[in-house]
PDB file of C-alpha atoms and ligand atoms in Angstrom:
ATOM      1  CA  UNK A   1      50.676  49.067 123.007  1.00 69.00           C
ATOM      2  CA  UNK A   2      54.567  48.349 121.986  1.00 68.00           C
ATOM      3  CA  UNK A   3      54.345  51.365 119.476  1.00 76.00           C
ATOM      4  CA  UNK A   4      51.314  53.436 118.898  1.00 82.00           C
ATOM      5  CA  UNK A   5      52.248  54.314 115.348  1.00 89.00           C
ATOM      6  CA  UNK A   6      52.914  50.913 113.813  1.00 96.00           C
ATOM      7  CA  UNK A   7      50.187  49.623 111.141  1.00 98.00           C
ATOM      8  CA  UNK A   8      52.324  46.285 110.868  1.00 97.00           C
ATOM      9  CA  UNK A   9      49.837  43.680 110.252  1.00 97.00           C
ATOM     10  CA  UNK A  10      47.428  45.642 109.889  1.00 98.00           C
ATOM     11  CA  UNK A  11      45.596  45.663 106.441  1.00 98.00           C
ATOM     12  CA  UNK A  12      44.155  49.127 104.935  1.00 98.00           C
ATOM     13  CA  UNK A  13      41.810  49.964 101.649  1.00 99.00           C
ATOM     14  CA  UNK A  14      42.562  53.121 100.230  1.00 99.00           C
ATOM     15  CA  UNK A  15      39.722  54.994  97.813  1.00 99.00           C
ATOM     16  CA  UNK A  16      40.448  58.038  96.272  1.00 98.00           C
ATOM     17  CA  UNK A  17      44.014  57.980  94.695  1.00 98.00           C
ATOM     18  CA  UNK A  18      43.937  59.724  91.258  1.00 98.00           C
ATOM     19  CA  UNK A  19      47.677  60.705  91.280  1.00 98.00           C
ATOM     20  CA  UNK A  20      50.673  61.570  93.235  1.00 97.00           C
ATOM     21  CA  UNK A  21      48.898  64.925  94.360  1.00 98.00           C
ATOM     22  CA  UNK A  22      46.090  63.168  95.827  1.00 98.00           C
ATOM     23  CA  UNK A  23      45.095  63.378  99.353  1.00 98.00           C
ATOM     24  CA  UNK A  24      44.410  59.978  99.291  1.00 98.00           C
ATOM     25  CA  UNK A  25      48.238  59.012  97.879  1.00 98.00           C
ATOM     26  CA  UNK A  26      49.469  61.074 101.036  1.00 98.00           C
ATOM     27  CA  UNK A  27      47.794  58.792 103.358  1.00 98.00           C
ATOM     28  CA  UNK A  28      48.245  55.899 101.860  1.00 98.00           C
ATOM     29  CA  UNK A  29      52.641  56.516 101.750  1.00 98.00           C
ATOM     30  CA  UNK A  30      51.997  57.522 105.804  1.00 98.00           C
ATOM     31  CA  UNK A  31      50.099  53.940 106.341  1.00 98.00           C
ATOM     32  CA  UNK A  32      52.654  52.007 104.178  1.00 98.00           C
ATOM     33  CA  UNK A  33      55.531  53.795 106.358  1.00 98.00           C
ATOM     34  CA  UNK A  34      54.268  52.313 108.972  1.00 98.00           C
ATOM     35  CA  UNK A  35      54.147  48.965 107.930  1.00 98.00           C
ATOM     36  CA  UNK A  36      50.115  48.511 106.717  1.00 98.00           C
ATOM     37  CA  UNK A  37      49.459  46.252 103.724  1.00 98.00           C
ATOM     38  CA  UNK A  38      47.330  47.979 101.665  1.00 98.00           C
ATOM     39  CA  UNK A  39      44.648  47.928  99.119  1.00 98.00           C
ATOM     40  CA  UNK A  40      44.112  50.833  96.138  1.00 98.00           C
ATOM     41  CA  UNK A  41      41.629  50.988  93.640  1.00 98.00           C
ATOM     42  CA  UNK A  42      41.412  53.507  90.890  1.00 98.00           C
ATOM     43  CA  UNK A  43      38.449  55.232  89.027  1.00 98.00           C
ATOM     44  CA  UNK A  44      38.237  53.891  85.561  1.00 98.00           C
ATOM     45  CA  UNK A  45      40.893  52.906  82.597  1.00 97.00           C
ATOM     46  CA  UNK A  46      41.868  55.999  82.036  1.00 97.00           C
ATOM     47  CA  UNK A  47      42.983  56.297  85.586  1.00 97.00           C
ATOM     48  CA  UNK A  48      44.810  53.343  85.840  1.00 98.00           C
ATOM     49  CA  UNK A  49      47.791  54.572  84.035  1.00 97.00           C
ATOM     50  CA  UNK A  50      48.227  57.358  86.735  1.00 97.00           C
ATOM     51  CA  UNK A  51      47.622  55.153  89.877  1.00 98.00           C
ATOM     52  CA  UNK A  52      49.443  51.954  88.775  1.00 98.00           C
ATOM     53  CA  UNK A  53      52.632  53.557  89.565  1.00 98.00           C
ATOM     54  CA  UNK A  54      51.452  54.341  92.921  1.00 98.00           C
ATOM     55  CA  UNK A  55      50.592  51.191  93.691  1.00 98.00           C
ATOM     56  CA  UNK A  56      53.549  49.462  92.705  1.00 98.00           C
ATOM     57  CA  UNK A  57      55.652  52.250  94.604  1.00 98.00           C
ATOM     58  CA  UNK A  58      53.051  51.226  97.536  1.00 98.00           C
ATOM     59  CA  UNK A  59      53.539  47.386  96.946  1.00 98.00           C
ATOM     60  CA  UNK A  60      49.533  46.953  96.857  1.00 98.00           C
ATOM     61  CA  UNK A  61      48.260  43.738  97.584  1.00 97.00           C
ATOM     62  CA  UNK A  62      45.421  44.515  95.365  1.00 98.00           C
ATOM     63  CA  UNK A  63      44.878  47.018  92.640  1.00 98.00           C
ATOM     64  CA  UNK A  64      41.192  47.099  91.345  1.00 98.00           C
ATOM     65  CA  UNK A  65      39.129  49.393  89.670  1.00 98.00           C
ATOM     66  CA  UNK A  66      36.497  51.075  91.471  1.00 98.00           C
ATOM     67  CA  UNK A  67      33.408  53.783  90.531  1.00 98.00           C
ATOM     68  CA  UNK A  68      30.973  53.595  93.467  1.00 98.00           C
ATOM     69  CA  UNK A  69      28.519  54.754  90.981  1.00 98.00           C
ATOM     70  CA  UNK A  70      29.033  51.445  88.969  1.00 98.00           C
ATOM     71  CA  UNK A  71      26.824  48.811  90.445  1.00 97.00           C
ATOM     72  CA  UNK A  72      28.535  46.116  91.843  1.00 97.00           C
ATOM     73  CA  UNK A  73      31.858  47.623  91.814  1.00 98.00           C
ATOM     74  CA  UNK A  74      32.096  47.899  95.291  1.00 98.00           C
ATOM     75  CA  UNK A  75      30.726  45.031  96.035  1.00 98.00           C
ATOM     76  CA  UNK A  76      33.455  42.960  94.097  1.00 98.00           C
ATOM     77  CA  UNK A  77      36.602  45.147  96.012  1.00 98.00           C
ATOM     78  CA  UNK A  78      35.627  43.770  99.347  1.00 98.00           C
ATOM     79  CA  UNK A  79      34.897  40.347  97.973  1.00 98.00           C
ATOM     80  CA  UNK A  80      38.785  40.628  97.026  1.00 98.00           C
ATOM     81  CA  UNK A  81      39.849  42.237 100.621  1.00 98.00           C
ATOM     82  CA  UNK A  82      37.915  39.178 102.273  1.00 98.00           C
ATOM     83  CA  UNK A  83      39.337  36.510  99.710  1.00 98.00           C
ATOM     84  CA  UNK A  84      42.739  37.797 100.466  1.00 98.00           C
ATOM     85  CA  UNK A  85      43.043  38.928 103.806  1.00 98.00           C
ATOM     86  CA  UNK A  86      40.287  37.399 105.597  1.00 98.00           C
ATOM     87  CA  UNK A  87      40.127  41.085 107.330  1.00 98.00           C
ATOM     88  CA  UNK A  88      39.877  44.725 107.276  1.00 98.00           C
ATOM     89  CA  UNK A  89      41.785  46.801 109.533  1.00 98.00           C
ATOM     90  CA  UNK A  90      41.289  50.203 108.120  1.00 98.00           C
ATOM     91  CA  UNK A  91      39.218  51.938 105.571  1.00 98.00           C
ATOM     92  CA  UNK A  92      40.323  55.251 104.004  1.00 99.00           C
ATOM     93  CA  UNK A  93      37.635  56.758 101.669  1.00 99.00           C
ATOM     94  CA  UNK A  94      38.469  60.103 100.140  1.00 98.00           C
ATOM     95  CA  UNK A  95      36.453  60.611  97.618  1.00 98.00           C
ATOM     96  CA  UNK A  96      33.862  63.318  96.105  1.00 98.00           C
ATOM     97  CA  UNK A  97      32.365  64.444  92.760  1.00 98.00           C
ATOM     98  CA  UNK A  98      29.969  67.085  91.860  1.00 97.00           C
ATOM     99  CA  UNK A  99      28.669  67.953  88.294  1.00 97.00           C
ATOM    100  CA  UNK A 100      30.555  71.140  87.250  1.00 96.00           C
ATOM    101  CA  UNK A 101      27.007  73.065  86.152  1.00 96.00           C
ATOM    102  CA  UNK A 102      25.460  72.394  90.158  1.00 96.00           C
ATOM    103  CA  UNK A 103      28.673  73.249  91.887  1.00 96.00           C
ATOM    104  CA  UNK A 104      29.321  76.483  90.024  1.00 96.00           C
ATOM    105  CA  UNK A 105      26.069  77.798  91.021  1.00 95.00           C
ATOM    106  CA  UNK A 106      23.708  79.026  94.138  1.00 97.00           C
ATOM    107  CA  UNK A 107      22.639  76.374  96.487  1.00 97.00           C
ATOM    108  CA  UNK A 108      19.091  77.831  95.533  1.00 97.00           C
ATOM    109  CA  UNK A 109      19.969  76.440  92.126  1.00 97.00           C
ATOM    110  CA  UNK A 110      21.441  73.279  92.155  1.00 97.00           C
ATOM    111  CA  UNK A 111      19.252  70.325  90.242  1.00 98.00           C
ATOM    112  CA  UNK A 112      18.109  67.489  92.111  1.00 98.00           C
ATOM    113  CA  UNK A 113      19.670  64.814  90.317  1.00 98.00           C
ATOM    114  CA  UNK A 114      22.940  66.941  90.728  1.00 98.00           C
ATOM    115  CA  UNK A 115      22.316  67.213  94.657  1.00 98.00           C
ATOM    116  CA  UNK A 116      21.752  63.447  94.964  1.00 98.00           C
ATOM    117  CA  UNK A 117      24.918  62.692  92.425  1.00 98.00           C
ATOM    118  CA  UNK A 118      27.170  64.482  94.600  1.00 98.00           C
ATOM    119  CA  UNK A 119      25.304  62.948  97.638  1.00 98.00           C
ATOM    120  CA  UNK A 120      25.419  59.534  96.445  1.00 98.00           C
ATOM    121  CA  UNK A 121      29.470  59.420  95.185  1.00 98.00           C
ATOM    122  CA  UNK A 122      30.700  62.402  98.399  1.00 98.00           C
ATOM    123  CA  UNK A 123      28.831  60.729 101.247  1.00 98.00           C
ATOM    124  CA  UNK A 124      26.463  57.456 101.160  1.00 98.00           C
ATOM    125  CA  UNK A 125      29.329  55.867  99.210  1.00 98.00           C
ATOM    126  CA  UNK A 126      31.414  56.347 102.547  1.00 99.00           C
ATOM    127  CA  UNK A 127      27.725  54.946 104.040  1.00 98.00           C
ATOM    128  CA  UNK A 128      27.811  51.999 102.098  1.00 98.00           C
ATOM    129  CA  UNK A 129      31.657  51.030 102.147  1.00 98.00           C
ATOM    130  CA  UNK A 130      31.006  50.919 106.173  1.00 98.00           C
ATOM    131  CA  UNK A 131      28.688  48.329 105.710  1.00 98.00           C
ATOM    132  CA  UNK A 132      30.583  46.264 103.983  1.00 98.00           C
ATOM    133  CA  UNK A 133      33.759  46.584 106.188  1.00 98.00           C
ATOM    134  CA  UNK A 134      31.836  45.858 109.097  1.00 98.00           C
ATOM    135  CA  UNK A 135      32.024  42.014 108.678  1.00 98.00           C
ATOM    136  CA  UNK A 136      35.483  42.253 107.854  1.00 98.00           C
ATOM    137  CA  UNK A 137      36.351  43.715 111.155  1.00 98.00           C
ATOM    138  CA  UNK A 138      35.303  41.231 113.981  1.00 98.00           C
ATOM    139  CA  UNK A 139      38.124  42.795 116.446  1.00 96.00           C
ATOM    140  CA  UNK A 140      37.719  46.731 115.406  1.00 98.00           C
ATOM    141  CA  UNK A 141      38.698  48.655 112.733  1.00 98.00           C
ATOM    142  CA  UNK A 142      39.235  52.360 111.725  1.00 98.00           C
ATOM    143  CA  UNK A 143      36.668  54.135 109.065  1.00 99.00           C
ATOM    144  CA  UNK A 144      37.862  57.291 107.930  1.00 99.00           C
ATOM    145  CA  UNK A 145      36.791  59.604 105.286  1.00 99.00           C
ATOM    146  CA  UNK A 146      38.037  63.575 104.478  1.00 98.00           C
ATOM    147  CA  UNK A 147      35.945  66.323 104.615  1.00 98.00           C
ATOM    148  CA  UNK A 148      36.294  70.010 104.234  1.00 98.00           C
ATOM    149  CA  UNK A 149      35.606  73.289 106.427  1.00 97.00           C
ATOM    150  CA  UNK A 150      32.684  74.379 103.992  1.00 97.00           C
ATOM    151  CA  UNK A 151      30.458  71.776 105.785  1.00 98.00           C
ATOM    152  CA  UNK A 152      30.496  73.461 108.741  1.00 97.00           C
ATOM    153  CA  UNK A 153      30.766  77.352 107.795  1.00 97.00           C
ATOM    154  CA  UNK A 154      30.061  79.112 104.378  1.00 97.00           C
ATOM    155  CA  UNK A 155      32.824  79.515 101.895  1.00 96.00           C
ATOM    156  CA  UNK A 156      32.624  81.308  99.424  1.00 95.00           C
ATOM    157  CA  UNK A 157      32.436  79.083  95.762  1.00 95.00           C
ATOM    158  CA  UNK A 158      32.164  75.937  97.987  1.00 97.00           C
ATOM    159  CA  UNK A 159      28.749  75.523  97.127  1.00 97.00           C
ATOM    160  CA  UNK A 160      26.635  72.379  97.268  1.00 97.00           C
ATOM    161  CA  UNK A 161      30.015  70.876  98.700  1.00 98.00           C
ATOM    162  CA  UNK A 162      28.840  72.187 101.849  1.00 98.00           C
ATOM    163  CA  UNK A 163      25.526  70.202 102.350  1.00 98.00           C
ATOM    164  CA  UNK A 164      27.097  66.958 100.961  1.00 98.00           C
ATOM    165  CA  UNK A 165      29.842  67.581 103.988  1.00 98.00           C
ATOM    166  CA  UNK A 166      28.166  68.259 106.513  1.00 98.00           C
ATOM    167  CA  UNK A 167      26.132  65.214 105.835  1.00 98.00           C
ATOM    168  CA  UNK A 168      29.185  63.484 105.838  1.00 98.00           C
ATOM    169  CA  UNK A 169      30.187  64.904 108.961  1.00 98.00           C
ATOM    170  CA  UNK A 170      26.882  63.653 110.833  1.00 98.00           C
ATOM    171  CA  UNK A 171      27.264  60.299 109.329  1.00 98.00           C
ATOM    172  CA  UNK A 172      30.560  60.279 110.935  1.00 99.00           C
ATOM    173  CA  UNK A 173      28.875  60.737 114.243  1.00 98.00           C
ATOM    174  CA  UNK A 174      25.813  58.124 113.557  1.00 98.00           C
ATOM    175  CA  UNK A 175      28.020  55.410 112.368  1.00 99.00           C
ATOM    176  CA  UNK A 176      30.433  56.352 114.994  1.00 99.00           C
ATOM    177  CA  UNK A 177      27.590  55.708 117.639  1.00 98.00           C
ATOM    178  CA  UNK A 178      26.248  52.279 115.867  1.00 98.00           C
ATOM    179  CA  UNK A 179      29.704  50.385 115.384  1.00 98.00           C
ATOM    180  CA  UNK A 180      31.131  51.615 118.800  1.00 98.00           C
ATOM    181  CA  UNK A 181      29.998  48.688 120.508  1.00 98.00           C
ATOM    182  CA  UNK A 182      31.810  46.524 117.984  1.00 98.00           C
ATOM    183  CA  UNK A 183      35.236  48.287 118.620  1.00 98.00           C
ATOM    184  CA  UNK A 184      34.902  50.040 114.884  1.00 98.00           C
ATOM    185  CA  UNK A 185      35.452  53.762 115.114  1.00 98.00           C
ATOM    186  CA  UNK A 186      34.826  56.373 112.478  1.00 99.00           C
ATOM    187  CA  UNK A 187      36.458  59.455 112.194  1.00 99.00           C
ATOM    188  CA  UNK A 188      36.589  62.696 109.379  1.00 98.00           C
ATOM    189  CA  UNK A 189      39.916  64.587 108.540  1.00 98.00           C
ATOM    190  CA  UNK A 190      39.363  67.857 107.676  1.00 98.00           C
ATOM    191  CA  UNK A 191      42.350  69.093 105.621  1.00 98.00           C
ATOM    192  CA  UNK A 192      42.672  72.853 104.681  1.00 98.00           C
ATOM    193  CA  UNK A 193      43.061  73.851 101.369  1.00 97.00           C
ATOM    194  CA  UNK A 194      45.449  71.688  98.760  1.00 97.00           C
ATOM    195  CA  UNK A 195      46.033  72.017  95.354  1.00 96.00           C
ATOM    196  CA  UNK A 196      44.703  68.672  93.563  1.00 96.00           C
ATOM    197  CA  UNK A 197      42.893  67.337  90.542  1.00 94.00           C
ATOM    198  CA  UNK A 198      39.274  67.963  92.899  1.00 94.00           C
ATOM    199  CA  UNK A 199      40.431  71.333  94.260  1.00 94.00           C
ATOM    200  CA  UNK A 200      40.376  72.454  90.331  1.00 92.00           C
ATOM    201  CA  UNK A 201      36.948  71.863  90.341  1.00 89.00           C
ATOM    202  CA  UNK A 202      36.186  75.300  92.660  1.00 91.00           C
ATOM    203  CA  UNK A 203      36.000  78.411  91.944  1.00 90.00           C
ATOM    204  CA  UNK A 204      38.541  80.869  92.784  1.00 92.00           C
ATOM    205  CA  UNK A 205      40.036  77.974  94.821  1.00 94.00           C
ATOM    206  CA  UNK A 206      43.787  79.894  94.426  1.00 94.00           C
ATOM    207  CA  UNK A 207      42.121  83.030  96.300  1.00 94.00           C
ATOM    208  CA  UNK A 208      41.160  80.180  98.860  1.00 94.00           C
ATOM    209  CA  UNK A 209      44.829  79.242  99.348  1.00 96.00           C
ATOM    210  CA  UNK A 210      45.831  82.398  99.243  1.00 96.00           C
ATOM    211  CA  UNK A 211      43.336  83.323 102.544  1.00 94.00           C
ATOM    212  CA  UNK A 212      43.869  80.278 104.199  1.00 95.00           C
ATOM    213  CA  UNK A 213      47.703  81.063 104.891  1.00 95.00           C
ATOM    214  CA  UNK A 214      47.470  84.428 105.394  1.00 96.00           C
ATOM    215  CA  UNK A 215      44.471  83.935 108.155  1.00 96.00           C
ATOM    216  CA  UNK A 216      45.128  80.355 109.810  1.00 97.00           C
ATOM    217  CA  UNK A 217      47.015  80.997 112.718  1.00 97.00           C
ATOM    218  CA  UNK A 218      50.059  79.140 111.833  1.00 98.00           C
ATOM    219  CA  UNK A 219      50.269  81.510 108.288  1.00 97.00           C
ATOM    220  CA  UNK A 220      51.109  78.014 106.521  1.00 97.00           C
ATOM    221  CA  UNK A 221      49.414  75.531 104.326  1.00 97.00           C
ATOM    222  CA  UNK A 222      49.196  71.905 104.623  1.00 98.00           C
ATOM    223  CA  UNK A 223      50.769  69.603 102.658  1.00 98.00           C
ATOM    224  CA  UNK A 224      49.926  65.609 101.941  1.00 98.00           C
ATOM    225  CA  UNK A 225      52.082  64.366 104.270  1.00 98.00           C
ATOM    226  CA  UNK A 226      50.250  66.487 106.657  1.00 98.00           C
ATOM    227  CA  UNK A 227      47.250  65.005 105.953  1.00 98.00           C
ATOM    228  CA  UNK A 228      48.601  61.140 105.871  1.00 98.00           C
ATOM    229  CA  UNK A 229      50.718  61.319 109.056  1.00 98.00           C
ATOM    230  CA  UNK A 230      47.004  61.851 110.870  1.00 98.00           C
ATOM    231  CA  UNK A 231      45.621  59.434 108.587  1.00 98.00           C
ATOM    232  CA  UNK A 232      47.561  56.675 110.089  1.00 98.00           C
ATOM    233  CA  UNK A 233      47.640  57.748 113.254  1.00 98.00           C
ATOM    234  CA  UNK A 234      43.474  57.489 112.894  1.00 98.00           C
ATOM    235  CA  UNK A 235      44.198  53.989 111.353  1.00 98.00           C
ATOM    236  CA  UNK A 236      46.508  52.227 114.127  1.00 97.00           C
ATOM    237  CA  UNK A 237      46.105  51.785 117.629  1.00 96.00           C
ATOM    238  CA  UNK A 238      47.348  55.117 119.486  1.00 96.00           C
ATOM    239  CA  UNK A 239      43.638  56.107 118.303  1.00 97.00           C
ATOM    240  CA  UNK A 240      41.889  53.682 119.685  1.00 96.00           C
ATOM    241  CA  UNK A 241      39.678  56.021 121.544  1.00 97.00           C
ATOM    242  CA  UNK A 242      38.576  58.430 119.233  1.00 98.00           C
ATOM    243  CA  UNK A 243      35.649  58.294 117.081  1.00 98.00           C
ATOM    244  CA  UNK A 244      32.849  60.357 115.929  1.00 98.00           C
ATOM    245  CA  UNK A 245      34.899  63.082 114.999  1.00 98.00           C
ATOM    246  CA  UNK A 246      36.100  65.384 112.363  1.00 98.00           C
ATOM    247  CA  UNK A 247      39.960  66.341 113.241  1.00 98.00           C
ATOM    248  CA  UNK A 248      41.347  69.291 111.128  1.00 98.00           C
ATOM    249  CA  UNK A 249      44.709  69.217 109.249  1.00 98.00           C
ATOM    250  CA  UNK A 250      44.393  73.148 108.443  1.00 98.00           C
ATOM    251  CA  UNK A 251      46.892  75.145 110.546  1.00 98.00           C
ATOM    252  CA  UNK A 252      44.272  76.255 112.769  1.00 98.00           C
ATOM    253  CA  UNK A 253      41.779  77.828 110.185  1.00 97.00           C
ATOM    254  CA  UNK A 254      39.032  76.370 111.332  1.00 96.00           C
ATOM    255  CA  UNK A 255      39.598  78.144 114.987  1.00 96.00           C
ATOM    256  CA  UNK A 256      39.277  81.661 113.299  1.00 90.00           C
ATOM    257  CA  UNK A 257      35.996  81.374 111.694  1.00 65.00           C
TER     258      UNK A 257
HETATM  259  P1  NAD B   1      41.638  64.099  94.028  1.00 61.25           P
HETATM  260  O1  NAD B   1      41.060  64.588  92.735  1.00 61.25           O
HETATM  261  O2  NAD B   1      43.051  63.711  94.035  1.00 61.25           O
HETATM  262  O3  NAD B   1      40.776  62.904  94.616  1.00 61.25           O
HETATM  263  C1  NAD B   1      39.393  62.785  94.387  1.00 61.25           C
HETATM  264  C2  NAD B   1      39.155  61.317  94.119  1.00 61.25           C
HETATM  265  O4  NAD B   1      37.736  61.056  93.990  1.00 61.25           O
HETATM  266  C3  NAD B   1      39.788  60.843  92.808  1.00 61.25           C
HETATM  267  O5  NAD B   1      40.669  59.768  93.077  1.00 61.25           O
HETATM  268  C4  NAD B   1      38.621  60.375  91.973  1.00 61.25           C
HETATM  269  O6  NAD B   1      38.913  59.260  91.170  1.00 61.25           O
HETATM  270  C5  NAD B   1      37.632  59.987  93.087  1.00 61.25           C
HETATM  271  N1  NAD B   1      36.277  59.826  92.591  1.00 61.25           N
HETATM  272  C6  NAD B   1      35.451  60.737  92.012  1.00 61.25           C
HETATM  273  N2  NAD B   1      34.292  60.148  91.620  1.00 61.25           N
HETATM  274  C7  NAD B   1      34.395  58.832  91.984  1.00 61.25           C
HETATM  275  C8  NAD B   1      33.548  57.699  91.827  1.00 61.25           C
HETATM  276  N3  NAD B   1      32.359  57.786  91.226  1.00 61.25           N
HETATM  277  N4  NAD B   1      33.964  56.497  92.315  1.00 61.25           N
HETATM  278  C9  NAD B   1      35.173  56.382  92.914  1.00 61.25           C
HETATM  279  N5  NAD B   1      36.033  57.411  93.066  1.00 61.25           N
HETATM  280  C10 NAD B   1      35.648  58.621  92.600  1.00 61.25           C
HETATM  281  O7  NAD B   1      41.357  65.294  95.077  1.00 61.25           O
HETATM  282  P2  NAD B   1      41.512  65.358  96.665  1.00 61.25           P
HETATM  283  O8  NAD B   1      41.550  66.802  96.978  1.00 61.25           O
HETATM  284  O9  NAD B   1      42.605  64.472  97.121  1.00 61.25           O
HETATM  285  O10 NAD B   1      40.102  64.817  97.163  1.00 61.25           O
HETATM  286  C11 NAD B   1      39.960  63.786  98.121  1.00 61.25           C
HETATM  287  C12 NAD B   1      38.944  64.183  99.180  1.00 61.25           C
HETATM  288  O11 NAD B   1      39.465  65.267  99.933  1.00 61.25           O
HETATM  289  C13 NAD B   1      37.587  64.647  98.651  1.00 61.25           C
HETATM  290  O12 NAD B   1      36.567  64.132  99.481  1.00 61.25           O
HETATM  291  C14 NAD B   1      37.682  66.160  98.832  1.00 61.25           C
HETATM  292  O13 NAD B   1      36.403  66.758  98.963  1.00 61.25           O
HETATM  293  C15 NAD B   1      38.462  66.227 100.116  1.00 61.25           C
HETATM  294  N6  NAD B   1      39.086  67.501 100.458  1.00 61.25           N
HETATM  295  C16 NAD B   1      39.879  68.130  99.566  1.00 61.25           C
HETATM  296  C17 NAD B   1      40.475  69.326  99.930  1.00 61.25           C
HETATM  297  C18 NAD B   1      41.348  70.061  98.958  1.00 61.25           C
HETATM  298  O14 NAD B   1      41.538  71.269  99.146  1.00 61.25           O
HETATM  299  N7  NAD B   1      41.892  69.422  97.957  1.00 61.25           N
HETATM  300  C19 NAD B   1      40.244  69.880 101.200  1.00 61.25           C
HETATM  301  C20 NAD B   1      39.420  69.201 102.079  1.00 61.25           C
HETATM  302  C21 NAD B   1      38.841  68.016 101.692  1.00 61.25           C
END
């Protein structure tokens, strides 16, 4: 390895840009840094306005739209990563959705059609995106996805959030285990608390920030850049041993319990 943090050559999809405060957008400046050609897609037309910046600032290769809950959609990105490129290197899905009513209430609560909403766009989207990179990447590739501390413990307001990661966490793991042998790893970032258009979504998310500097044991938040710096490093070759597992971009938080 000549230098374990270069993406040149290497081509990347990126899912889950909404604006310039987007995890997602943080990521995808790290893997551009670095030298990765890269794919964006946005939500709908009304996103477009937002993200079209970003991916002429990013010098996307391709710019398409893309709801997972759209049939077909997806389908139709990664016939334009093959036509293109041939290849997938990298994968970056960072994505979730909830309805507002379901998230704002008890577990004990929450509708079945909400459950299997959030389900369906959080985590099997991440499922199904996997299969269809698989294909593309005959010598390896990187999978990644972003998921949040409320999988693994209870927070407060997090909600049905927390079911939906964890079973995004242990599809890390399975997937992990069934494209080893191919050389395709899958990993989970686990950011702490950021201020973006998804974050608004929670409840009493500013008392959230609020605990999560005062108690993770660097007293800081984390930032983007935080976030995308790991991102790449997940998506080149210095990683090429890792897989199966959530790493956490949160100061430490996740240490303290
Ligand atoms: P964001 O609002 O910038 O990004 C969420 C993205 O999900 C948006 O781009 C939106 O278009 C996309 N999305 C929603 N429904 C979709 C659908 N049907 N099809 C395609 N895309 C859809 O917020 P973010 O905080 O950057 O969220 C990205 C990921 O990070 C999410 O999985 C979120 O749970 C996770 N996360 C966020 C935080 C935080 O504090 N912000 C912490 C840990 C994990």
């Amino acid at each position: 390895m000549d230098n374990i943090f270069s993406l040149e050559g290497k081509k990347g999809l990126v899912v889950g840009i909404a604006n310039n405060k987007s995890i997602a957008y943080g990521c995808a400046a790290a893997m551009r840094k670095q030298g990765a050609d890269l794919a964006i897609t946005y939500l709908n037309d009304k996103a477009e306005k937002f993200v079209r910046p970003i991916a002429e600032e990013l010098e996307a290769k391709l710019f398409l739209p893309l709801d997972v809950s759209v049939e077909g959609q997806l389908e139709t990105v990664f016939e334009a990563v093959e036509k293109t490129w041939g290849k997938l290197d990298f994968l970056l899905h960072s994505i979730a959705f909830a309805p507002k009513e379901d998230l704002h209430g008890r577990i004990v609560d929450c509708s079945a059609a909400g459950f299997a909403l959030a389900m369906d766009i959080s985590c099997h989207s991440f499922i199904r995106m996997s299969k269809l990179a698989e294909p593309l990447m005959p010598d390896g590739g990187s999978l990644m996805t972003v998921s949040y501390y409320g999988g693994r413990k209870v927070v407060e307001n997090y909600n049905l959030m927390g079911p939906v990661k964890a079973a995004l966490e242990m599809s890390v793991k399975y997937m992990a285990s069934e494209l080893g042998p191919k050389g395709i790893r899958v990993n989970a970032i686990s950011p702490g608390p950021l201020k973006t258009r998804a974050a608004s979504g929670i409840a009493g998310f500013d008392d959230l920030l609020e605990q999560a500097a005062k108690r993770a044991p660097q007293h800081q938040l984390v930032d983007i850049d935080d976030c995308g710096a790991v991102a790449a490093f997940l998506a080149g070759d210095g990683s090429k041993t890792i897989t199966g597992t959530t790493l956490f971009v949160d100061a430490g938080y996740h240490i303290i319990g």
